[in-house]
Structure formats: C-alpha cells, structure tokens
mmCIF file of C-alpha atoms in Angstrom:
data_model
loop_
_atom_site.group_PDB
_atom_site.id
_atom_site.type_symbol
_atom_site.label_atom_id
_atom_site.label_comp_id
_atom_site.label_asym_id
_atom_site.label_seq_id
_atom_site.Cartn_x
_atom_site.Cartn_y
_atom_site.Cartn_z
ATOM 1 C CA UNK C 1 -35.992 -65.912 -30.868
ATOM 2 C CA UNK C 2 -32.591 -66.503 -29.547
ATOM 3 C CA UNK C 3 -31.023 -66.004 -32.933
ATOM 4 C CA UNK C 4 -30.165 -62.918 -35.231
ATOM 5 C CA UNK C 5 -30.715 -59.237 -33.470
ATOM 6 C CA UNK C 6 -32.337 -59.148 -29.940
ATOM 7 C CA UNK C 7 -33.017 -55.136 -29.484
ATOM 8 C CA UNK C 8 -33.141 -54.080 -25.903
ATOM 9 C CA UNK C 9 -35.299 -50.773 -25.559
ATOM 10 C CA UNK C 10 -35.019 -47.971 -22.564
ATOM 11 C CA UNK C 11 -37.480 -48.078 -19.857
ATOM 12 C CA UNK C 12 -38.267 -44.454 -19.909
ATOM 13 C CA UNK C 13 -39.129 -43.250 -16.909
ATOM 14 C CA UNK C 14 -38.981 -40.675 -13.926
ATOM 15 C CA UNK C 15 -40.049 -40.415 -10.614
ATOM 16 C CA UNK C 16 -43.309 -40.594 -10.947
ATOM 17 C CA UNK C 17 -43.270 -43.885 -12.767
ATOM 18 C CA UNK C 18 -42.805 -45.294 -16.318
ATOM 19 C CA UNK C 19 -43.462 -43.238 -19.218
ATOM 20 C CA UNK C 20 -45.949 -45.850 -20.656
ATOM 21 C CA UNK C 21 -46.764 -43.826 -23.662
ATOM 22 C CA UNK C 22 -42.493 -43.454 -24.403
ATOM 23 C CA UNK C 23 -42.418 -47.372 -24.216
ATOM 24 C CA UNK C 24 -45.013 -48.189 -26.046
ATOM 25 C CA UNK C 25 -43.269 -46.181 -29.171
ATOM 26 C CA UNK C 26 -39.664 -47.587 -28.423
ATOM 27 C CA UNK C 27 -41.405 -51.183 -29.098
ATOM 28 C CA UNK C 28 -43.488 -50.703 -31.835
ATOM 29 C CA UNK C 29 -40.899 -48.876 -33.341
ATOM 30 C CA UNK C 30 -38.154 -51.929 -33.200
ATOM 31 C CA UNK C 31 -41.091 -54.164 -33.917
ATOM 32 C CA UNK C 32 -41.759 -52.148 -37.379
ATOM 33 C CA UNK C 33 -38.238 -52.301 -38.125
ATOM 34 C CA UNK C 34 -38.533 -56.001 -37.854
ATOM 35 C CA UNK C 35 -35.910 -57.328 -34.938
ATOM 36 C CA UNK C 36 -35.423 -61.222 -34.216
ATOM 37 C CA UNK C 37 -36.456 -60.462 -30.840
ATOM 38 C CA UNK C 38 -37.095 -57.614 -28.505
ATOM 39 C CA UNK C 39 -35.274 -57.710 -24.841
ATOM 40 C CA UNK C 40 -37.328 -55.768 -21.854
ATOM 41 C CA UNK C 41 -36.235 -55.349 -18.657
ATOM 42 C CA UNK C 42 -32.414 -55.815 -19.704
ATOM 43 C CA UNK C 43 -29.441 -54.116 -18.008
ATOM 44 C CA UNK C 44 -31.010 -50.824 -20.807
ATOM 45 C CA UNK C 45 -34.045 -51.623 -19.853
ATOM 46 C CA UNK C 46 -33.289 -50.659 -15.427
ATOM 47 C CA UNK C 47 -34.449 -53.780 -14.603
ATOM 48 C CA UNK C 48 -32.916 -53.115 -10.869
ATOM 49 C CA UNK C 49 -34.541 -50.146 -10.023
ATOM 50 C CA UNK C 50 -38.158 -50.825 -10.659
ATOM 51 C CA UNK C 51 -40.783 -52.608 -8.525
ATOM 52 C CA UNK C 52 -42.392 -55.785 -9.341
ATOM 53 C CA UNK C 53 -45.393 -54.192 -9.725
ATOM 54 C CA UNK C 54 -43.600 -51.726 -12.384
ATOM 55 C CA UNK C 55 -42.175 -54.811 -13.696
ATOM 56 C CA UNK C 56 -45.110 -56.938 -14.447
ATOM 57 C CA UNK C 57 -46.239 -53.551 -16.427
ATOM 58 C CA UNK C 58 -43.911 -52.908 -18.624
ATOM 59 C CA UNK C 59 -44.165 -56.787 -19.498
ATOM 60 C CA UNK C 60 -47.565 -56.239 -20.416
ATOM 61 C CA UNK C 61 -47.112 -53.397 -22.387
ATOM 62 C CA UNK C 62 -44.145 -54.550 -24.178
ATOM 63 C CA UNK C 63 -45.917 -57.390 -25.016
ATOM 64 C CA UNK C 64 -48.928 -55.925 -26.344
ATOM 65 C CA UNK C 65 -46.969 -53.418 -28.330
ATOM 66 C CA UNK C 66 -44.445 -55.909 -29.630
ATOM 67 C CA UNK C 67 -47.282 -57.587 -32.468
ATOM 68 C CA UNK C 68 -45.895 -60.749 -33.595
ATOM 69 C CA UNK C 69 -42.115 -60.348 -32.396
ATOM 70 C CA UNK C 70 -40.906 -62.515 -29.465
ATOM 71 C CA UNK C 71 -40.906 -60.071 -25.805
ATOM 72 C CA UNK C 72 -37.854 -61.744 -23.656
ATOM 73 C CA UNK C 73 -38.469 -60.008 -20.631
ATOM 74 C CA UNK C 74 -35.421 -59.783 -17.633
ATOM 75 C CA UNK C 75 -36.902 -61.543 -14.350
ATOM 76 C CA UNK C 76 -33.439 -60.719 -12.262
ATOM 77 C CA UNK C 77 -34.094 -60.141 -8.237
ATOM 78 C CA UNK C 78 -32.040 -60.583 -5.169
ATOM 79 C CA UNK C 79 -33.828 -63.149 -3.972
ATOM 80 C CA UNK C 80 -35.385 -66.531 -5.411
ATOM 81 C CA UNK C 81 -39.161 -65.414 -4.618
ATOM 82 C CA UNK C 82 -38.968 -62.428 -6.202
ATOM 83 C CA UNK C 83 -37.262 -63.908 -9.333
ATOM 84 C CA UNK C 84 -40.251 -66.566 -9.265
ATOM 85 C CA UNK C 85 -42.818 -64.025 -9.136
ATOM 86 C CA UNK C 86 -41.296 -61.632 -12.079
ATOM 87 C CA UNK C 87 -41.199 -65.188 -14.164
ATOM 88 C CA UNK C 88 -44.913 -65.690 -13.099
ATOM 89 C CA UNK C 89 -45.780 -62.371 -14.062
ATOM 90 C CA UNK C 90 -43.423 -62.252 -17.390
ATOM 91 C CA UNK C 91 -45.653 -65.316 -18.751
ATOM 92 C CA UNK C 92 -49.041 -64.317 -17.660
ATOM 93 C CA UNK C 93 -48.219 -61.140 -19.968
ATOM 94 C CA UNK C 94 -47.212 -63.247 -22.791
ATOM 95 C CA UNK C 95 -43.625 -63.184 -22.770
ATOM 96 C CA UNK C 96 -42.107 -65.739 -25.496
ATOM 97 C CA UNK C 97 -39.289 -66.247 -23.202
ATOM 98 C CA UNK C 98 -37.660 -64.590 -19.868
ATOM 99 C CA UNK C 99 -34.229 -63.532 -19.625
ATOM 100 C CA UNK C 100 -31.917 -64.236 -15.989
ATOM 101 C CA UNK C 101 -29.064 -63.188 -14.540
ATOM 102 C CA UNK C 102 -27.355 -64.153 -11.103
ATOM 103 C CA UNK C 103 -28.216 -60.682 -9.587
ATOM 104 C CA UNK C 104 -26.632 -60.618 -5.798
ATOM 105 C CA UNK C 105 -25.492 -58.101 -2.728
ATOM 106 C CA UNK C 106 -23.554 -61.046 -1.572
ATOM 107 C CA UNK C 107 -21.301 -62.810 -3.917
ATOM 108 C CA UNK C 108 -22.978 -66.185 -5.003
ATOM 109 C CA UNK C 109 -21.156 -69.145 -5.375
ATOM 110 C CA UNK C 110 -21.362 -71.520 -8.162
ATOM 111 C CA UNK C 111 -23.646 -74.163 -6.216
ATOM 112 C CA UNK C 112 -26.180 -71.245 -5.304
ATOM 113 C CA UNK C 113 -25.901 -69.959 -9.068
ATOM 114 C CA UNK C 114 -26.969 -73.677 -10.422
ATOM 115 C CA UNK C 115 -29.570 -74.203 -7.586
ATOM 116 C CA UNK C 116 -31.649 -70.494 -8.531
ATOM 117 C CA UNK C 117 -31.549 -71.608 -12.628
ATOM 118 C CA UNK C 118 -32.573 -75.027 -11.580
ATOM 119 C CA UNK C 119 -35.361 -73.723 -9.212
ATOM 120 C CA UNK C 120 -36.428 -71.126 -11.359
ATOM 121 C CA UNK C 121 -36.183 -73.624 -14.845
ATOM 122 C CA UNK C 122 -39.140 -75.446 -12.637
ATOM 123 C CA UNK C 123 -41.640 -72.896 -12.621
ATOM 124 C CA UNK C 124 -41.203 -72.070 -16.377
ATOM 125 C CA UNK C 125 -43.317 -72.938 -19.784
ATOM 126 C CA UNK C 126 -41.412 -70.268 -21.752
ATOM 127 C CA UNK C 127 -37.746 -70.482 -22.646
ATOM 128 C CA UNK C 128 -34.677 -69.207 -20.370
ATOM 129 C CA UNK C 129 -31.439 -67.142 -21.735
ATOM 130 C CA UNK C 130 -28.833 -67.333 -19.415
ATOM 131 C CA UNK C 131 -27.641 -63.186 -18.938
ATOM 132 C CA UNK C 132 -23.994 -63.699 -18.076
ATOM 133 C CA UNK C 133 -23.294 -60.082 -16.958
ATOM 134 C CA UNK C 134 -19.724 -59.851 -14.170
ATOM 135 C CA UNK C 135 -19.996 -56.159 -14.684
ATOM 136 C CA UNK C 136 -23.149 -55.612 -13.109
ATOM 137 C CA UNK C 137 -23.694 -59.026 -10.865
ATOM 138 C CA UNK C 138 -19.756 -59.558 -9.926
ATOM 139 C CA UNK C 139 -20.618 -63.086 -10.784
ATOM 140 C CA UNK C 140 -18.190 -64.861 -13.025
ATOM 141 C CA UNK C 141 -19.663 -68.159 -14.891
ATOM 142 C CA UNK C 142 -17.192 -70.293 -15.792
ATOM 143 C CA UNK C 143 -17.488 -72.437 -18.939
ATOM 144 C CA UNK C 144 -18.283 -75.355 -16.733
ATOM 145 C CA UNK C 145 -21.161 -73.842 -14.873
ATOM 146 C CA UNK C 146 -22.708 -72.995 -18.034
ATOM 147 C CA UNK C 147 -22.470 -76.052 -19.292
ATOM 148 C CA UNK C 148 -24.287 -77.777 -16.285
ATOM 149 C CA UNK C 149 -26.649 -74.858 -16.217
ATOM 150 C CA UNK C 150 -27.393 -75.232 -20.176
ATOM 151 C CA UNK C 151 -28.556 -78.638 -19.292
ATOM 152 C CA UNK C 152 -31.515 -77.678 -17.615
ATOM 153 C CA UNK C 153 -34.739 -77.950 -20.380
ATOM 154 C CA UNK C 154 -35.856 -74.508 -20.260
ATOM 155 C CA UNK C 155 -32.670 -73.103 -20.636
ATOM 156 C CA UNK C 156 -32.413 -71.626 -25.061
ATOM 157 C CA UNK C 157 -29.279 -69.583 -24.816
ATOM 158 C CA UNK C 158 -26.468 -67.964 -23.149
ATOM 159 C CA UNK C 159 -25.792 -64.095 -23.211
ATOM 160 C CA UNK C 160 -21.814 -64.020 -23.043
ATOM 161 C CA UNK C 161 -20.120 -60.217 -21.811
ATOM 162 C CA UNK C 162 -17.908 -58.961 -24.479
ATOM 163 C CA UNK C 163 -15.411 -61.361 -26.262
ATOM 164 C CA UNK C 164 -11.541 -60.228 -27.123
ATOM 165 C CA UNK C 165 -10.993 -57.868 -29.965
ATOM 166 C CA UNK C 166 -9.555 -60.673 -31.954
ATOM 167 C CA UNK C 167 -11.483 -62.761 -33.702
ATOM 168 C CA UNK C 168 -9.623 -66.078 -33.596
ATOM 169 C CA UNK C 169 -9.066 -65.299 -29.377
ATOM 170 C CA UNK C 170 -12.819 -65.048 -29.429
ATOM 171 C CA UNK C 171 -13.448 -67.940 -31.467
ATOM 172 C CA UNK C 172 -11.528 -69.982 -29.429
ATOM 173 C CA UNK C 173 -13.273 -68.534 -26.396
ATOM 174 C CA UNK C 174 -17.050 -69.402 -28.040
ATOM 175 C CA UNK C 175 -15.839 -72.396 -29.222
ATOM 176 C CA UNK C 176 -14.248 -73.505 -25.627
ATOM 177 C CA UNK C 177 -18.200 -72.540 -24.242
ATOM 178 C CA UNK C 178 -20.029 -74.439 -27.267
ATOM 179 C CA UNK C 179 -18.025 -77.845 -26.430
ATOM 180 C CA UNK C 180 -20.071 -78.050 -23.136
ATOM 181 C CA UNK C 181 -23.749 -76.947 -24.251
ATOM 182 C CA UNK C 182 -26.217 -78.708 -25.564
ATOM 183 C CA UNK C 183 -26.622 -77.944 -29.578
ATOM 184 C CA UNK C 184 -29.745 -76.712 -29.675
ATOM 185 C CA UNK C 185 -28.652 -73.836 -26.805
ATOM 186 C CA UNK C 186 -27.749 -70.778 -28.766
ATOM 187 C CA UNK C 187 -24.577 -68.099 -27.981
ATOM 188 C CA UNK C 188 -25.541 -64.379 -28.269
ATOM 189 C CA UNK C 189 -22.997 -62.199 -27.437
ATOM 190 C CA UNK C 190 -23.461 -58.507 -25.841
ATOM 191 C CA UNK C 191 -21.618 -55.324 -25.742
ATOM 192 C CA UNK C 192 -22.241 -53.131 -29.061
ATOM 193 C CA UNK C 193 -18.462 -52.373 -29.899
ATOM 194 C CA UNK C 194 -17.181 -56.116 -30.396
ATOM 195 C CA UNK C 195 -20.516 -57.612 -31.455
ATOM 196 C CA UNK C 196 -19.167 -57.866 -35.018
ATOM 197 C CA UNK C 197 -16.451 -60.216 -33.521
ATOM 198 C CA UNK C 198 -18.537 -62.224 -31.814
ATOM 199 C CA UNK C 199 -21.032 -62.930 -34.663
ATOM 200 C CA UNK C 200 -18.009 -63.449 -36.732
ATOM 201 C CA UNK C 201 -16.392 -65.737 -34.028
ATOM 202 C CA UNK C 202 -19.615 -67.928 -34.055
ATOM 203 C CA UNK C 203 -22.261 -66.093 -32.334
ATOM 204 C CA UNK C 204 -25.883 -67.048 -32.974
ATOM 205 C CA UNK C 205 -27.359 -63.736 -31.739
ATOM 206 C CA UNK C 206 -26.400 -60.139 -30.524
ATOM 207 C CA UNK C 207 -28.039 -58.555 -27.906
ATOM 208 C CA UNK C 208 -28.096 -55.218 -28.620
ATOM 209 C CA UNK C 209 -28.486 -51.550 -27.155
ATOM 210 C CA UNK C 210 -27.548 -50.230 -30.368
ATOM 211 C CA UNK C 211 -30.492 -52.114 -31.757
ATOM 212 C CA UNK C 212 -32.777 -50.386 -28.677
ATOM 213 C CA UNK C 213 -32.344 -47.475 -30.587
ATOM 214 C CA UNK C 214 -31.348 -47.910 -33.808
ATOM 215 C CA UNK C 215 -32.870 -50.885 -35.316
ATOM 216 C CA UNK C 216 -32.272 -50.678 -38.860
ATOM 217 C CA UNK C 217 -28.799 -50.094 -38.468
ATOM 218 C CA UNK C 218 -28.077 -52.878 -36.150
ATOM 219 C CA UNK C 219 -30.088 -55.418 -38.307
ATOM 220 C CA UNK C 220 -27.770 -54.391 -41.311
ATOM 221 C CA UNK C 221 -24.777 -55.264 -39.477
ATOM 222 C CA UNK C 222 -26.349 -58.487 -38.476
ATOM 223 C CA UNK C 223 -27.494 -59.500 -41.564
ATOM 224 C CA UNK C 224 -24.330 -59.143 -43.022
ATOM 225 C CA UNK C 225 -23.062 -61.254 -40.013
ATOM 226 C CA UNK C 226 -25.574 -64.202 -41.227
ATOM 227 C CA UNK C 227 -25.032 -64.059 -44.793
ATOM 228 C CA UNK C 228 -20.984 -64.233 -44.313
ATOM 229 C CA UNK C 229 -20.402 -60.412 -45.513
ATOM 230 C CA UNK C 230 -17.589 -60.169 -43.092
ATOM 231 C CA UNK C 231 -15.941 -57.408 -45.293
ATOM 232 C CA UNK C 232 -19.770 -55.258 -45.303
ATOM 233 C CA UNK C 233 -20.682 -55.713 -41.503
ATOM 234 C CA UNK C 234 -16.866 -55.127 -40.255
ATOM 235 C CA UNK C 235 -16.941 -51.916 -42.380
ATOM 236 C CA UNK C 236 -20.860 -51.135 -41.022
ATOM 237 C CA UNK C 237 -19.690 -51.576 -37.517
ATOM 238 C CA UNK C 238 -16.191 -49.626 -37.452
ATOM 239 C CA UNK C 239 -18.065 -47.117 -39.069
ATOM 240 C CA UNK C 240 -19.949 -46.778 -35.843
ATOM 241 C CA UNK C 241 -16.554 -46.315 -33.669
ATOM 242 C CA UNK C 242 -17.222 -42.841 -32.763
ATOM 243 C CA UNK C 243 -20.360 -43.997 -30.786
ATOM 244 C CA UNK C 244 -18.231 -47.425 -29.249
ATOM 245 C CA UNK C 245 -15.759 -44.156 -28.108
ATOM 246 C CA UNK C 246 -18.576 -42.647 -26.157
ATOM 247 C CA UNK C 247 -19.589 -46.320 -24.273
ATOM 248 C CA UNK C 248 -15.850 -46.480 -23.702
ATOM 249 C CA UNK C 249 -15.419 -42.839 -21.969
ATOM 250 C CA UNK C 250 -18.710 -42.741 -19.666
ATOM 251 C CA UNK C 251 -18.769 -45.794 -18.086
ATOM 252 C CA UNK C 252 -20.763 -48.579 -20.553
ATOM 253 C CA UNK C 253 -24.079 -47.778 -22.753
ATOM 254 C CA UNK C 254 -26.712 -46.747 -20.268
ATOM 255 C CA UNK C 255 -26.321 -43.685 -19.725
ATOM 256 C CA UNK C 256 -24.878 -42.753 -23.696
ATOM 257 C CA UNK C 257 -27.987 -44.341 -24.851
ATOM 258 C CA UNK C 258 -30.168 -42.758 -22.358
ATOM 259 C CA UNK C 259 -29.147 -39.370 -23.466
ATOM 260 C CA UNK C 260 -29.287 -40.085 -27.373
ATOM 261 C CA UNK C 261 -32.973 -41.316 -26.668
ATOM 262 C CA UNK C 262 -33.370 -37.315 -25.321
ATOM 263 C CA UNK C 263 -31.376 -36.032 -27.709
ATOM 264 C CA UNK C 264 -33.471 -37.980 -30.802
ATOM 265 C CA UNK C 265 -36.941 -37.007 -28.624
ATOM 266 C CA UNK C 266 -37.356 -41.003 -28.082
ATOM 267 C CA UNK C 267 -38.108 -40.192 -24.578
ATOM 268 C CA UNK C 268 -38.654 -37.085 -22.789
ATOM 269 C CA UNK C 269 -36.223 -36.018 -19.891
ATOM 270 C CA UNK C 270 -35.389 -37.361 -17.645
ATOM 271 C CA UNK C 271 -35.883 -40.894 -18.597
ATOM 272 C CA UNK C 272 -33.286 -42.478 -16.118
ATOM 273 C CA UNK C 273 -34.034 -43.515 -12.079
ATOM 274 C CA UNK C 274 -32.361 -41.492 -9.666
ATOM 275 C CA UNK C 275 -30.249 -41.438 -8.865
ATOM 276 C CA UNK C 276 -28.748 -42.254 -12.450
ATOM 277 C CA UNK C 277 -29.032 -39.396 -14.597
ATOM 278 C CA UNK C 278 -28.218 -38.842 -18.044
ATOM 279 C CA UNK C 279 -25.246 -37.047 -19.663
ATOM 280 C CA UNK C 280 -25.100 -33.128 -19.412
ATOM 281 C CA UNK C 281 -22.729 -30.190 -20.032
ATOM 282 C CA UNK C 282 -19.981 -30.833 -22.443
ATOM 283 C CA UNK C 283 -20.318 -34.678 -22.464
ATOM 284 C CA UNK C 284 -23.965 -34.115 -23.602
ATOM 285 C CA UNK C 285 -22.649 -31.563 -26.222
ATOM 286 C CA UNK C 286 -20.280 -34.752 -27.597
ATOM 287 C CA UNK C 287 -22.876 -37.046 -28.070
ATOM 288 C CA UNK C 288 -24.962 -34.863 -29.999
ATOM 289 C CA UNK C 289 -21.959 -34.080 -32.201
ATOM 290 C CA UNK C 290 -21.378 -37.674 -33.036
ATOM 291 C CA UNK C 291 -24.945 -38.270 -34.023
ATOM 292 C CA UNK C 292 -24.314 -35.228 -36.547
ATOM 293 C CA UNK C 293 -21.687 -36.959 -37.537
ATOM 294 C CA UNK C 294 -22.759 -40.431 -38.022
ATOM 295 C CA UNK C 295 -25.939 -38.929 -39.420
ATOM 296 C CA UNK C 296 -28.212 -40.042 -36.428
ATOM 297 C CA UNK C 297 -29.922 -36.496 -35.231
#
C-alpha cells in the first residue's frame, strides 16, 4: 500500500456539496487503471475545507468505489478530537490506512507534533503515513522527529515534500531520513516534477497528483522507477516538463489540476471550494494548450 504509485484524486465539489457522482468516476477510474494505492482527502483531495460530516462521505464512497485497491484517506484537523474522529470515521468506512499531517493556526512545536501521532497511533487498527507537508502546515519535521515518530507501531511510511533536483543531493537527503526509521517504514516522496528523483534516489512510493488524473501515465513512470529503467522513466517524466512549468507558474498543483479535470470533463465546474477557484482567462487557455501538446485533451 505504501509502495509503488499512490494516486490522489480531486474532491469535486461546489457549494452545494460534493459532486458524489464526479468522485465516484475519478476512483473507479484510477482503480481500473490499477494504482498501488489511492490517496483521498490529500492536499488534491481539499481535505481543509470540508466538514467532518463531508469527510466521513467521501471516505465511504471512495472506499466503496475503490474495489480491491487500498483507500488511504487524510484525517488532518486543527485539533486532536477532530483528527480522532476523522480516523474513527476513515476505518468504519474501510479505509486500509489513514494518512496525517501536523495541520495548525499556531505553529506546533516538535513535542506537540510527537504527542498528536502518538495519541492518534492509539486509537488506530489501520496503518499511519506520516504527510510531511511545510508548504501547507508551516511545520518543518526534522529527520530526528521522524525518526521518533516512525517508532510508533501504526506508523507504515513517511510522505517527504520535494527532494533537490540532484539525484545524489537527494539520495543523501533519503538516505540521512532512512538511517533513523525503522526498516519496515517506507519513504514516498511527493511533488510531481522531481518524483523521478526521488524514486531514483531511493523512494519506495510516489504520491501523486499526476496519478489523480492520469493514471496510466504515472504508473509507467513508476514502473520504470521499480524495474531500474532510469534512462525510460527520466525520459517519461521530462517529457512531462511542460505540465511541471504550469505547477511552477500558478502556485503548486491544485489549482492546474483542478482546471485540467474541467478541461478533460473529469468534473464539472466549478469543482474547487470558495474561495479557491480554478484557472481562467489566458492561464486557462495555457493549460489547455499543453494538454494538446502532450496529447492529454
């Protein structure tokens, strides 16, 4: 489960609630194309934004839609309770594991961190991945914290941000990390553009909005990846540089893969919560032109 390609699907949704219908077909479609693992309720997925109630929901129906593929299902919150309940709720669905980051208004420290994993680690009979995510929780893990925190039995695998360019750098950084985890706790690595690095740099998994939406793509380059193709899954992934571009210039992959989910007819529109909204006007016009080009539309 915490190995190969973990796809992380959309929530699609307006303001009315979540397009159940739209997320039902974004996970049976990655489940057909035959992912590792499927990711709900993942920094893609608006995790944030939606109620527990919602929450619990799209649990279910990820679950039920999923077949036989592993659901890891985010269970982030501001406070411990709620982070409790969406783990309560993630496993009474069926979730094969749950998926936690360190989500805070104000900034944890490193005691607080450990004492919600070790709290929450308690109330689990599913597995744990540890979502290491600065850019969203302003939280910073340092290779010592996650190796006290990848002590704890529940806890399967860490979700690193985005490793250096260079693969021997991000070796060295994956290799620094592995040192202080257990063996049987598994790296992934996120963020699309360098995932090829990573894997190549000793990544066990990549966690992957590209894979949301294009699964057959993404489980090329990771195949490659596994088998030791570095010169076929380095060519596969530069390949895709046009779309890394687009992350680059708006701001990360939400909103880029938001508005290729429109563009494709994944999802109708608007499938973002407000107030995030989707790319328009020229930007829009870019996006569709690098589908064309990369043969996506």
């Amino acid at each position: 489960m915490f190995t190969g390609l973990s796809a992380f699907p959309l929530t699609p949704m307006n303001e009315q609630g979540i397009q159940e219908r739209e997320l039902r077909y974004l996970v049976e479609h990655l489940a057909n194309a035959g992912v590792d693992s499927i990711g709900v309720l993942g920094s893609t997925g608006s995790y944030a934004y939606l109620s527990q109630v919602e929450r619990a929901r799209v649990a279910q129906l990820s679950v039920e839609s999923a077949a036989s593929v592993p659901v890891v299902v985010g269970i982030g919150a501001l406070r411990t309770r709620d982070v409790l309940a969406n783990a309560e709720s993630a496993q009474k669905a069926g979730a094969s594991g749950v998926l936690l980051a360190p989500v805070s208004y104000q900034k944890l420290t490193d005691n607080e961190v450990f004492d919600l994993y070790e709290t929450v680690c308690r109330s689990l009979s599913v597995p744990l991945c540890v979502y290491d995510n600065p850019g969203t929780t302003h939280f910073e893990f340092s290779d010592e914290l996650h190796g006290r925190i990848a002590q704890l039995s529940q806890v399967h695998s860490i979700k690193i941000p985005p490793v250096a360019s260079e693969v021997e750098v991000a070796r060295a950084r994956v290799d620094r990390l592995r040192k202080l985890i257990p063996a049987g706790v598994t790296i992934g690595i996120s963020g699309d553009p360098v995932a090829g690095v990573g894997l190549s740099a000793g990544c066990d998994a990549w966690y992957s909005v590209f894979g949301g939406l294009f699964p057959k793509q993404a489980l090329a380059i990771t195949r490659a990846a596994q088998k030791g193709d570095m010169l076929l899954f380095q060519t596969l992934s530069d390949a895709l540089e046009p779309l890394w571009a687009l992350y680059r210039d708006y701001g990360g992959s939400l909103r880029v893969a938001g508005t290729i989910a429109e563009l494709t007819g994944k999802v109708s529109q608007p499938c973002l919560p407000q107030p995030l909204k989707t790319l328009q006007g020229d930007s829009r016009k870019r996006v569709e032109q690098v589908l064309k080009q990369l043969g996506f539309d």
